PDB file of C-alpha atoms in Angstrom:
ATOM      1  CA  TYR A 720     -43.543 121.887   0.975  1.00  0.00           C
ATOM      2  CA  GLY A 721     -46.078 124.472   1.990  1.00  0.00           C
ATOM      3  CA  GLU A 722     -48.236 124.268  -1.107  1.00  0.00           C
ATOM      4  CA  ASP A 723     -48.363 120.488  -1.167  1.00  0.00           C
ATOM      5  CA  TYR A 724     -49.140 120.359   2.499  1.00  0.00           C
ATOM      6  CA  ASP A 725     -52.300 122.469   2.133  1.00  0.00           C
ATOM      7  CA  LYS A 726     -53.816 120.047  -0.324  1.00  0.00           C
ATOM      8  CA  VAL A 727     -55.742 117.301   1.405  1.00  0.00           C
ATOM      9  CA  ILE A 728     -56.684 114.205  -0.471  1.00  0.00           C
ATOM     10  CA  THR A 729     -59.775 112.463   0.790  1.00  0.00           C
ATOM     11  CA  LEU A 730     -60.182 108.785   0.073  1.00  0.00           C
ATOM     12  CA  PRO A 731     -63.250 106.735   0.813  1.00  0.00           C
ATOM     13  CA  LEU A 732     -62.766 104.137   3.535  1.00  0.00           C
ATOM     14  CA  PHE A 733     -62.306 100.573   2.333  1.00  0.00           C
ATOM     15  CA  GLY A 734     -62.501 101.712  -1.258  1.00  0.00           C
ATOM     16  CA  ASN A 735     -66.197 102.630  -1.123  1.00  0.00           C
ATOM     17  CA  ASP A 736     -67.873 105.868  -1.945  1.00  0.00           C
ATOM     18  CA  GLU A 737     -70.798 107.367  -0.006  1.00  0.00           C
ATOM     19  CA  ASP A 738     -73.472 105.613  -2.089  1.00  0.00           C
ATOM     20  CA  ASP A 739     -71.897 102.273  -1.312  1.00  0.00           C
ATOM     21  CA  VAL A 740     -71.960 103.103   2.417  1.00  0.00           C
ATOM     22  CA  GLU A 741     -75.764 103.468   2.385  1.00  0.00           C
ATOM     23  CA  ASP A 742     -76.171 100.177   0.484  1.00  0.00           C
ATOM     24  CA  GLN A 743     -73.852  98.509   2.925  1.00  0.00           C
ATOM     25  CA  GLU A 744     -75.940  99.697   5.898  1.00  0.00           C
ATOM     26  CA  GLU A 745     -79.077  98.273   4.285  1.00  0.00           C
ATOM     27  CA  LYS A 746     -77.360  94.928   3.657  1.00  0.00           C
ATOM     28  CA  GLN A 747     -76.099  94.860   7.206  1.00  0.00           C
ATOM     29  CA  ILE A 748     -79.610  95.288   8.558  1.00  0.00           C
ATOM     30  CA  ILE A 749     -81.007  92.581   6.290  1.00  0.00           C
ATOM     31  CA  THR A 750     -78.267  89.987   6.703  1.00  0.00           C
ATOM     32  CA  GLY A 751     -76.950  90.746  10.189  1.00  0.00           C
ATOM     33  CA  GLU A 752     -78.012  89.103  13.430  1.00  0.00           C
ATOM     34  CA  ALA A 753     -80.053  90.919  15.998  1.00  0.00           C
ATOM     35  CA  GLU A 754     -78.452  91.439  19.368  1.00  0.00           C
ATOM     36  CA  ASN A 755     -81.412  90.053  21.277  1.00  0.00           C
ATOM     37  CA  ALA A 756     -81.848  86.889  19.188  1.00  0.00           C
ATOM     38  CA  GLN A 757     -83.891  84.159  20.887  1.00  0.00           C
ATOM     39  CA  PRO A 758     -82.020  80.902  21.547  1.00  0.00           C
ATOM     40  CA  GLU A 759     -83.100  78.025  19.358  1.00  0.00           C
ATOM     41  CA  ASN A 760     -85.693  75.855  21.066  1.00  0.00           C
ATOM     42  CA  ILE A 761     -84.507  72.263  20.824  1.00  0.00           C
ATOM     43  CA  VAL A 762     -87.468  70.907  22.784  1.00  0.00           C
ATOM     44  CA  PRO A 763     -90.308  69.856  20.475  1.00  0.00           C
ATOM     45  CA  GLU A 764     -93.706  71.393  21.046  1.00  0.00           C
ATOM     46  CA  GLY A 765     -96.029  69.457  23.321  1.00  0.00           C
ATOM     47  CA  ILE A 766     -93.197  68.305  25.582  1.00  0.00           C
ATOM     48  CA  ASN A 767     -92.459  70.116  28.786  1.00  0.00           C
ATOM     49  CA  GLU A 768     -88.905  71.468  29.038  1.00  0.00           C
ATOM     50  CA  TYR A 769     -88.790  70.326  32.686  1.00  0.00           C
ATOM     51  CA  GLU A 770     -89.260  66.733  31.530  1.00  0.00           C
ATOM     52  CA  VAL A 771     -86.397  66.970  29.059  1.00  0.00           C
ATOM     53  CA  VAL A 772     -83.964  68.749  31.360  1.00  0.00           C
ATOM     54  CA  TYR A 773     -84.662  66.946  34.639  1.00  0.00           C
ATOM     55  CA  ILE A 774     -86.890  63.906  34.287  1.00  0.00           C
ATOM     56  CA  LYS A 775     -85.235  62.107  31.354  1.00  0.00           C
ATOM     57  CA  PRO A 776     -81.722  62.090  32.886  1.00  0.00           C
ATOM     58  CA  LEU A 777     -83.211  60.896  36.177  1.00  0.00           C
ATOM     59  CA  ALA A 778     -85.110  58.163  34.351  1.00  0.00           C
ATOM     60  CA  GLY A 779     -81.914  56.997  32.672  1.00  0.00           C
ATOM     61  CA  MET A 780     -80.092  56.976  35.997  1.00  0.00           C
ATOM     62  CA  TYR A 781     -82.992  55.084  37.599  1.00  0.00           C
ATOM     63  CA  LYS A 782     -82.867  52.432  34.870  1.00  0.00           C
ATOM     64  CA  SER A 783     -79.128  51.900  35.257  1.00  0.00           C
ATOM     65  CA  ILE A 784     -79.335  51.752  39.068  1.00  0.00           C
ATOM     66  CA  LYS A 785     -82.292  49.368  38.850  1.00  0.00           C
ATOM     67  CA  LYS A 786     -80.367  47.083  36.483  1.00  0.00           C
ATOM     68  CA  GLN A 787     -77.294  47.092  38.743  1.00  0.00           C
ATOM     69  CA  LEU A 788     -79.445  46.413  41.789  1.00  0.00           C
ATOM     70  CA  GLU A 789     -81.165  43.506  40.042  1.00  0.00           C
ATOM     71  CA  ASN A 790     -77.759  42.045  39.167  1.00  0.00           C
ATOM     72  CA  HIS A 791     -76.553  42.408  42.767  1.00  0.00           C
ATOM     73  CA  VAL A 792     -79.729  40.832  44.169  1.00  0.00           C
ATOM     74  CA  ALA A 793     -79.463  37.924  41.717  1.00  0.00           C
ATOM     75  CA  ALA A 794     -75.806  37.384  42.689  1.00  0.00           C
ATOM     76  CA  PHE A 795     -76.716  37.591  46.387  1.00  0.00           C
ATOM     77  CA  ASN A 796     -79.503  35.026  45.931  1.00  0.00           C
ATOM     78  CA  THR A 797     -77.126  32.702  44.095  1.00  0.00           C
ATOM     79  CA  ASN A 798     -74.514  33.043  46.844  1.00  0.00           C
ATOM     80  CA  ILE A 799     -77.081  32.378  49.586  1.00  0.00           C
ATOM     81  CA  THR A 800     -78.424  29.331  47.733  1.00  0.00           C
ATOM     82  CA  ASP A 801     -74.902  27.957  47.240  1.00  0.00           C
ATOM     83  CA  MET A 802     -74.054  28.550  50.896  1.00  0.00           C
ATOM     84  CA  LEU A 803     -77.225  26.823  52.099  1.00  0.00           C
ATOM     85  CA  ASP A 804     -76.651  23.883  49.740  1.00  0.00           C
ATOM     86  CA  SER A 805     -73.104  23.551  51.044  1.00  0.00           C
ATOM     87  CA  ARG A 806     -74.310  23.562  54.646  1.00  0.00           C
ATOM     88  CA  LEU A 807     -76.974  20.978  53.837  1.00  0.00           C
ATOM     89  CA  LYS A 808     -74.353  18.716  52.233  1.00  0.00           C
ATOM     90  CA  LYS A 809     -72.077  19.101  55.275  1.00  0.00           C
ATOM     91  CA  ARG A 810     -74.952  18.325  57.632  1.00  0.00           C
ATOM     92  CA  ASN A 811     -76.072  15.267  55.670  1.00  0.00           C
ATOM     93  CA  TYR A 812     -72.498  13.986  55.482  1.00  0.00           C
ATOM     94  CA  PHE A 813     -72.075  14.530  59.224  1.00  0.00           C
ATOM     95  CA  LEU A 814     -75.301  12.667  59.948  1.00  0.00           C
ATOM     96  CA  ASP A 815     -74.262   9.778  57.671  1.00  0.00           C
ATOM     97  CA  VAL A 816     -70.867   9.485  59.382  1.00  0.00           C
ATOM     98  CA  LEU A 817     -72.478   9.756  62.816  1.00  0.00           C
ATOM     99  CA  ASP A 818     -75.038   7.126  61.897  1.00  0.00           C
ATOM    100  CA  SER A 819     -72.321   4.739  60.705  1.00  0.00           C
ATOM    101  CA  GLU A 820     -70.343   5.295  63.929  1.00  0.00           C
ATOM    102  CA  LEU A 821     -73.429   4.683  66.061  1.00  0.00           C
ATOM    103  CA  ASN A 822     -74.499   1.478  64.268  1.00  0.00           C
ATOM    104  CA  PRO A 823     -73.126  -0.741  67.066  1.00  0.00           C
ATOM    105  CA  PHE A 824     -75.577   0.958  69.469  1.00  0.00           C
ATOM    106  CA  LYS A 825     -78.705   0.160  67.416  1.00  0.00           C
ATOM    107  CA  TYR A 826     -81.054  -2.772  67.432  1.00  0.00           C
ATOM    108  CA  SER A 827     -80.495  -4.624  64.197  1.00  0.00           C
ATOM    109  CA  SER A 828     -84.184  -5.490  63.752  1.00  0.00           C
ATOM    110  CA  SER A 829     -85.850  -2.130  64.482  1.00  0.00           C
ATOM    111  CA  GLY A 830     -83.016   0.370  63.850  1.00  0.00           C
ATOM    112  CA  GLU A 831     -83.735   2.154  67.157  1.00  0.00           C
ATOM    113  CA  TYR A 832     -80.943   3.049  69.531  1.00  0.00           C
ATOM    114  CA  ILE A 833     -80.386   0.952  72.628  1.00  0.00           C
ATOM    115  CA  ILE A 834     -79.944   4.012  74.831  1.00  0.00           C
ATOM    116  CA  LYS A 835     -81.416   7.519  74.507  1.00  0.00           C
ATOM    117  CA  ASP A 836     -78.227   9.432  73.672  1.00  0.00           C
ATOM    118  CA  PRO A 837     -75.718   7.072  72.036  1.00  0.00           C
ATOM    119  CA  TYR A 838     -73.453   9.998  71.118  1.00  0.00           C
ATOM    120  CA  LYS A 839     -72.275  10.040  74.750  1.00  0.00           C
ATOM    121  CA  LEU A 840     -70.892   6.520  74.301  1.00  0.00           C
ATOM    122  CA  LEU A 841     -68.455   7.569  71.593  1.00  0.00           C
ATOM    123  CA  ASP A 842     -64.953   8.187  72.870  1.00  0.00           C
ATOM    124  CA  LEU A 843     -63.426  11.676  72.766  1.00  0.00           C
ATOM    125  CA  GLU A 844     -61.306  11.032  69.658  1.00  0.00           C
ATOM    126  CA  GLN A 845     -64.317   9.870  67.647  1.00  0.00           C
ATOM    127  CA  LYS A 846     -66.306  12.949  68.717  1.00  0.00           C
ATOM    128  CA  LYS A 847     -63.459  15.267  67.651  1.00  0.00           C
ATOM    129  CA  LYS A 848     -63.154  13.424  64.347  1.00  0.00           C
ATOM    130  CA  LEU A 849     -66.887  13.744  63.638  1.00  0.00           C
ATOM    131  CA  LEU A 850     -67.056  17.395  64.599  1.00  0.00           C
ATOM    132  CA  GLY A 851     -63.873  18.130  62.634  1.00  0.00           C
ATOM    133  CA  SER A 852     -65.288  16.504  59.524  1.00  0.00           C
ATOM    134  CA  TYR A 853     -68.500  18.485  59.935  1.00  0.00           C
ATOM    135  CA  GLN A 854     -66.661  21.810  60.167  1.00  0.00           C
ATOM    136  CA  TYR A 855     -64.064  21.328  57.448  1.00  0.00           C
ATOM    137  CA  ILE A 856     -65.955  19.495  54.701  1.00  0.00           C
ATOM    138  CA  GLY A 857     -66.038  21.580  51.558  1.00  0.00           C
TER     139      GLY A 857
END
């Protein structure tokens, strides 16, 4: 064993000899990436990066909020208009019913009431009926 043990066999690493190592270093420098590589600039020239990063997302959010707000305001206006129309119909119906109930207290020729406040002449049940119809008409 002693004689064989003294012999040392040297093999090149990865199957390359010393000349290949120098070529490999040159290739590594040419094809490798630098450690301090600059990040790719995705913002086109002439446009401020602040606008792209901050302003454009805010503008998109503003547009969506504005659209939602316009929809809510339009729905609110429609609801208010419907509510006012409903109240006007109830009021007109109430006045028509009241007018028909108070016909006996009018002059037939002029249409004016005989007394100042003919509503006082209606009995309690008629008043409740008129007020009930005014409140619960749909």
